[in-house]
C-alpha positions as protocol buffer text, in pm:
chain_id: "A"
residue {
  index: 1
  type: ASN
  ca { x: 2220 y: -420 z: -2742 }
}
residue {
  index: 2
  type: PRO
  ca { x: 2248 y: -187 z: -2467 }
}
residue {
  index: 3
  type: VAL
  ca { x: 1968 y: -262 z: -2194 }
}
residue {
  index: 4
  type: THR
  ca { x: 1715 y: -23 z: -2261 }
}
residue {
  index: 5
  type: VAL
  ca { x: 1618 y: 183 z: -1892 }
}
residue {
  index: 6
  type: GLY
  ca { x: 1339 y: 396 z: -1811 }
}
residue {
  index: 7
  type: VAL
  ca { x: 1346 y: 634 z: -1565 }
}
residue {
  index: 8
  type: ILE
  ca { x: 952 y: 733 z: -1428 }
}
residue {
  index: 9
  type: GLY
  ca { x: 1035 y: 1093 z: -1257 }
}
residue {
  index: 10
  type: GLY
  ca { x: 1386 y: 1107 z: -1387 }
}
residue {
  index: 11
  type: GLY
  ca { x: 1349 y: 1526 z: -1388 }
}
residue {
  index: 12
  type: GLY
  ca { x: 1377 y: 1481 z: -1033 }
}
residue {
  index: 13
  type: GLY
  ca { x: 1683 y: 1441 z: -773 }
}
residue {
  index: 14
  type: MET
  ca { x: 1728 y: 1059 z: -747 }
}
residue {
  index: 15
  type: GLY
  ca { x: 1564 y: 1005 z: -1082 }
}
residue {
  index: 16
  type: ALA
  ca { x: 1840 y: 1221 z: -1270 }
}
residue {
  index: 17
  type: TRP
  ca { x: 2133 y: 1098 z: -1061 }
}
residue {
  index: 18
  type: LEU
  ca { x: 2020 y: 716 z: -1152 }
}
residue {
  index: 19
  type: ALA
  ca { x: 1952 y: 841 z: -1528 }
}
residue {
  index: 20
  type: SER
  ca { x: 2287 y: 963 z: -1522 }
}
residue {
  index: 21
  type: PHE
  ca { x: 2460 y: 647 z: -1362 }
}
residue {
  index: 22
  type: LEU
  ca { x: 2271 y: 360 z: -1583 }
}
residue {
  index: 23
  type: ALA
  ca { x: 2366 y: 640 z: -1905 }
}
residue {
  index: 24
  type: GLU
  ca { x: 2727 y: 619 z: -1792 }
}
residue {
  index: 25
  type: SER
  ca { x: 2729 y: 285 z: -1724 }
}
residue {
  index: 26
  type: GLY
  ca { x: 2624 y: 214 z: -2086 }
}
residue {
  index: 27
  type: CYS
  ca { x: 2279 y: 169 z: -2111 }
}
residue {
  index: 28
  type: ALA
  ca { x: 2030 y: 354 z: -2271 }
}
residue {
  index: 29
  type: VAL
  ca { x: 1799 y: 564 z: -2078 }
}
residue {
  index: 30
  type: HIS
  ca { x: 1452 y: 739 z: -2140 }
}
residue {
  index: 31
  type: VAL
  ca { x: 1343 y: 989 z: -1892 }
}
residue {
  index: 32
  type: ALA
  ca { x: 966 y: 1046 z: -1837 }
}
residue {
  index: 33
  type: ASP
  ca { x: 867 y: 1366 z: -1615 }
}
residue {
  index: 34
  type: VAL
  ca { x: 644 y: 1668 z: -1651 }
}
residue {
  index: 35
  type: ASN
  ca { x: 710 y: 1779 z: -1988 }
}
residue {
  index: 36
  type: THR
  ca { x: 950 y: 1504 z: -2155 }
}
residue {
  index: 37
  type: GLU
  ca { x: 913 y: 1350 z: -2473 }
}
residue {
  index: 38
  type: PHE
  ca { x: 794 y: 986 z: -2332 }
}
residue {
  index: 39
  type: SER
  ca { x: 561 y: 927 z: -2079 }
}
residue {
  index: 40
  type: ALA
  ca { x: 559 y: 658 z: -1810 }
}
residue {
  index: 41
  type: ALA
  ca { x: 304 y: 475 z: -2053 }
}
residue {
  index: 42
  type: ASP
  ca { x: 598 y: 474 z: -2323 }
}
residue {
  index: 43
  type: LEU
  ca { x: 884 y: 391 z: -2084 }
}
residue {
  index: 44
  type: ALA
  ca { x: 671 y: 58 z: -1948 }
}
residue {
  index: 45
  type: ALA
  ca { x: 590 y: -57 z: -2329 }
}
residue {
  index: 46
  type: THR
  ca { x: 932 y: -30 z: -2434 }
}
residue {
  index: 47
  type: CYS
  ca { x: 1200 y: -68 z: -2190 }
}
residue {
  index: 48
  type: ASP
  ca { x: 1371 y: -360 z: -2045 }
}
residue {
  index: 49
  type: ILE
  ca { x: 1337 y: -213 z: -1679 }
}
residue {
  index: 50
  type: VAL
  ca { x: 1112 y: 58 z: -1566 }
}
residue {
  index: 51
  type: LEU
  ca { x: 1224 y: 243 z: -1231 }
}
residue {
  index: 52
  type: VAL
  ca { x: 987 y: 415 z: -1073 }
}
residue {
  index: 53
  type: ALA
  ca { x: 1170 y: 733 z: -928 }
}
residue {
  index: 54
  type: VAL
  ca { x: 858 y: 970 z: -833 }
}
residue {
  index: 55
  type: PRO
  ca { x: 735 y: 1146 z: -458 }
}
residue {
  index: 56
  type: ILE
  ca { x: 648 y: 873 z: -246 }
}
residue {
  index: 57
  type: GLY
  ca { x: 321 y: 985 z: -259 }
}
residue {
  index: 58
  type: ALA
  ca { x: 272 y: 940 z: -585 }
}
residue {
  index: 59
  type: THR
  ca { x: 481 y: 579 z: -593 }
}
residue {
  index: 60
  type: LEU
  ca { x: 148 y: 359 z: -560 }
}
residue {
  index: 61
  type: ASP
  ca { x: -25 y: 530 z: -843 }
}
residue {
  index: 62
  type: VAL
  ca { x: 257 y: 548 z: -1083 }
}
residue {
  index: 63
  type: ILE
  ca { x: 313 y: 155 z: -1015 }
}
residue {
  index: 64
  type: ALA
  ca { x: -82 y: 91 z: -1063 }
}
residue {
  index: 65
  type: GLU
  ca { x: -93 y: 301 z: -1388 }
}
residue {
  index: 66
  type: VAL
  ca { x: 220 y: 135 z: -1571 }
}
residue {
  index: 67
  type: GLY
  ca { x: 237 y: -189 z: -1411 }
}
residue {
  index: 68
  type: PRO
  ca { x: 14 y: -337 z: -1637 }
}
residue {
  index: 69
  type: LEU
  ca { x: 213 y: -219 z: -1937 }
}
residue {
  index: 70
  type: VAL
  ca { x: 584 y: -369 z: -1847 }
}
residue {
  index: 71
  type: ARG
  ca { x: 605 y: -626 z: -2130 }
}
residue {
  index: 72
  type: PRO
  ca { x: 663 y: -980 z: -2040 }
}
residue {
  index: 73
  type: GLY
  ca { x: 1044 y: -1078 z: -1941 }
}
residue {
  index: 74
  type: CYS
  ca { x: 1135 y: -723 z: -1874 }
}
residue {
  index: 75
  type: ALA
  ca { x: 1092 y: -552 z: -1475 }
}
residue {
  index: 76
  type: LEU
  ca { x: 934 y: -294 z: -1280 }
}
residue {
  index: 77
  type: ALA
  ca { x: 1106 y: -149 z: -997 }
}
residue {
  index: 78
  type: ASP
  ca { x: 1078 y: 173 z: -731 }
}
residue {
  index: 79
  type: ILE
  ca { x: 1366 y: 366 z: -555 }
}
residue {
  index: 80
  type: THR
  ca { x: 1138 y: 483 z: -263 }
}
residue {
  index: 81
  type: SER
  ca { x: 1235 y: 466 z: 80 }
}
residue {
  index: 82
  type: LEU
  ca { x: 955 y: 199 z: 161 }
}
residue {
  index: 83
  type: LYS
  ca { x: 980 y: -85 z: 9 }
}
residue {
  index: 84
  type: GLU
  ca { x: 646 y: -321 z: 153 }
}
residue {
  index: 85
  type: ARG
  ca { x: 355 y: -133 z: -25 }
}
residue {
  index: 86
  type: GLU
  ca { x: 532 y: -84 z: -303 }
}
residue {
  index: 87
  type: LEU
  ca { x: 667 y: -423 z: -380 }
}
residue {
  index: 88
  type: LYS
  ca { x: 294 y: -543 z: -282 }
}
residue {
  index: 89
  type: LYS
  ca { x: 174 y: -319 z: -561 }
}
residue {
  index: 90
  type: MET
  ca { x: 394 y: -398 z: -816 }
}
residue {
  index: 91
  type: LEU
  ca { x: 367 y: -755 z: -757 }
}
residue {
  index: 92
  type: ASP
  ca { x: -17 y: -705 z: -778 }
}
residue {
  index: 93
  type: SER
  ca { x: -33 y: -451 z: -1069 }
}
residue {
  index: 94
  type: THR
  ca { x: 209 y: -633 z: -1329 }
}
residue {
  index: 95
  type: ALA
  ca { x: 142 y: -978 z: -1509 }
}
residue {
  index: 96
  type: ALA
  ca { x: 362 y: -1308 z: -1315 }
}
residue {
  index: 97
  type: ASP
  ca { x: 589 y: -1313 z: -1644 }
}
residue {
  index: 98
  type: THR
  ca { x: 705 y: -932 z: -1528 }
}
residue {
  index: 99
  type: GLU
  ca { x: 1048 y: -943 z: -1300 }
}
residue {
  index: 100
  type: VAL
  ca { x: 975 y: -709 z: -966 }
}
residue {
  index: 101
  type: PHE
  ca { x: 1241 y: -587 z: -728 }
}
residue {
  index: 102
  type: GLY
  ca { x: 1313 y: -261 z: -551 }
}
residue {
  index: 103
  type: THR
  ca { x: 1589 y: -69 z: -466 }
}
residue {
  index: 104
  type: HIS
  ca { x: 1628 y: 206 z: -219 }
}
residue {
  index: 105
  type: PRO
  ca { x: 1968 y: 419 z: -254 }
}
residue {
  index: 106
  type: LEU
  ca { x: 2105 y: 527 z: 117 }
}
residue {
  index: 107
  type: PHE
  ca { x: 2209 y: 883 z: -35 }
}
residue {
  index: 108
  type: GLY
  ca { x: 2120 y: 1168 z: -172 }
}
residue {
  index: 109
  type: PRO
  ca { x: 2126 y: 1311 z: -524 }
}
residue {
  index: 110
  type: ARG
  ca { x: 2435 y: 1501 z: -515 }
}
residue {
  index: 111
  type: ALA
  ca { x: 2659 y: 1162 z: -495 }
}
residue {
  index: 112
  type: ALA
  ca { x: 2969 y: 1240 z: -725 }
}
residue {
  index: 113
  type: SER
  ca { x: 2937 y: 842 z: -786 }
}
residue {
  index: 114
  type: ALA
  ca { x: 2784 y: 528 z: -684 }
}
residue {
  index: 115
  type: GLN
  ca { x: 3141 y: 452 z: -544 }
}
residue {
  index: 116
  type: GLY
  ca { x: 3114 y: 341 z: -165 }
}
residue {
  index: 117
  type: ARG
  ca { x: 2762 y: 410 z: -146 }
}
residue {
  index: 118
  type: ASN
  ca { x: 2492 y: 196 z: 5 }
}
residue {
  index: 119
  type: PHE
  ca { x: 2191 y: 69 z: -206 }
}
residue {
  index: 120
  type: ILE
  ca { x: 1925 y: -162 z: -38 }
}
residue {
  index: 121
  type: THR
  ca { x: 1774 y: -414 z: -295 }
}
residue {
  index: 122
  type: CYS
  ca { x: 1454 y: -624 z: -202 }
}
residue {
  index: 123
  type: PRO
  ca { x: 1380 y: -905 z: -424 }
}
residue {
  index: 124
  type: GLY
  ca { x: 991 y: -904 z: -571 }
}
residue {
  index: 125
  type: ARG
  ca { x: 973 y: -1199 z: -887 }
}
residue {
  index: 126
  type: GLY
  ca { x: 1220 y: -1314 z: -1079 }
}
residue {
  index: 127
  type: THR
  ca { x: 1585 y: -1243 z: -1066 }
}
residue {
  index: 128
  type: LYS
  ca { x: 1708 y: -1195 z: -1379 }
}
residue {
  index: 129
  type: TRP
  ca { x: 1731 y: -817 z: -1418 }
}
residue {
  index: 130
  type: LEU
  ca { x: 1762 y: -802 z: -1006 }
}
residue {
  index: 131
  type: ASN
  ca { x: 2096 y: -968 z: -1042 }
}
residue {
  index: 132
  type: TRP
  ca { x: 2178 y: -706 z: -1359 }
}
residue {
  index: 133
  type: PHE
  ca { x: 2082 y: -396 z: -1141 }
}
residue {
  index: 134
  type: GLU
  ca { x: 2324 y: -511 z: -835 }
}
residue {
  index: 135
  type: GLY
  ca { x: 2580 y: -626 z: -1086 }
}
residue {
  index: 136
  type: VAL
  ca { x: 2582 y: -281 z: -1250 }
}
residue {
  index: 137
  type: LEU
  ca { x: 2608 y: -139 z: -886 }
}
residue {
  index: 138
  type: GLY
  ca { x: 2876 y: -347 z: -774 }
}
residue {
  index: 139
  type: LYS
  ca { x: 3070 y: -285 z: -1033 }
}
residue {
  index: 140
  type: ALA
  ca { x: 3062 y: 92 z: -1020 }
}
residue {
  index: 141
  type: GLY
  ca { x: 3229 y: 17 z: -654 }
}
residue {
  index: 142
  type: ALA
  ca { x: 2861 y: 92 z: -471 }
}
residue {
  index: 143
  type: ILE
  ca { x: 2796 y: -180 z: -139 }
}
residue {
  index: 144
  type: VAL
  ca { x: 2479 y: -356 z: -226 }
}
residue {
  index: 145
  type: THR
  ca { x: 2295 y: -531 z: 51 }
}
residue {
  index: 146
  type: GLN
  ca { x: 1958 y: -753 z: -56 }
}
residue {
  index: 147
  type: THR
  ca { x: 1724 y: -755 z: 168 }
}
residue {
  index: 148
  type: ASP
  ca { x: 1331 y: -895 z: 273 }
}
residue {
  index: 149
  type: ALA
  ca { x: 1087 y: -571 z: 227 }
}
residue {
  index: 150
  type: GLY
  ca { x: 976 y: -597 z: 585 }
}
residue {
  index: 151
  type: GLN
  ca { x: 1294 y: -625 z: 758 }
}
residue {
  index: 152
  type: HIS
  ca { x: 1353 y: -295 z: 522 }
}
residue {
  index: 153
  type: ASP
  ca { x: 1077 y: -130 z: 628 }
}
residue {
  index: 154
  type: GLU
  ca { x: 1127 y: -200 z: 1000 }
}
residue {
  index: 155
  type: MET
  ca { x: 1538 y: -76 z: 956 }
}
residue {
  index: 156
  type: MET
  ca { x: 1406 y: 240 z: 774 }
}
residue {
  index: 157
  type: SER
  ca { x: 1165 y: 328 z: 1080 }
}
residue {
  index: 158
  type: ILE
  ca { x: 1425 y: 263 z: 1307 }
}
residue {
  index: 159
  type: VAL
  ca { x: 1696 y: 517 z: 1123 }
}
residue {
  index: 160
  type: GLN
  ca { x: 1470 y: 768 z: 991 }
}
residue {
  index: 161
  type: GLY
  ca { x: 1372 y: 777 z: 1368 }
}
residue {
  index: 162
  type: LEU
  ca { x: 1717 y: 847 z: 1528 }
}
residue {
  index: 163
  type: GLU
  ca { x: 1734 y: 1048 z: 1232 }
}
residue {
  index: 164
  type: HIS
  ca { x: 1464 y: 1288 z: 1360 }
}
residue {
  index: 165
  type: PHE
  ca { x: 1523 y: 1233 z: 1705 }
}
residue {
  index: 166
  type: SER
  ca { x: 1930 y: 1368 z: 1643 }
}
residue {
  index: 167
  type: THR
  ca { x: 1824 y: 1695 z: 1475 }
}
């Protein structure tokens, strides 16, 4: 059976990109967004991996809502540009047998493919689904770098500061 992935916020830019990418990679993908058949709670209760891809201001609230609903042995992950608070919230909101990881695609939704694109991953709890996700990305030619959530956020503050300075 294919891995089932639920993308909460799958109607937005990166959520839609990830939903399409994962479907093309052979996953059964379900999307929850405004006016979709599935709710965030539906995805949390039925999918192997639940990806939170909502605007950063709503991420912590969505994690708190769906975290307790993720099934044992499954995973909750987010795609925000910050990781430390989000990873802690996922760890605090889920059961001890729920895997947790963060990921941050370092590109926008206009990318034609994952080939040559950078993804950061941040381990939280468990390795099965994180390894699976990194494997799917690697098979598609993405460049995957695993780092600690705190190191990620420190680097992003520098990168985003330089970006704002240059513009």
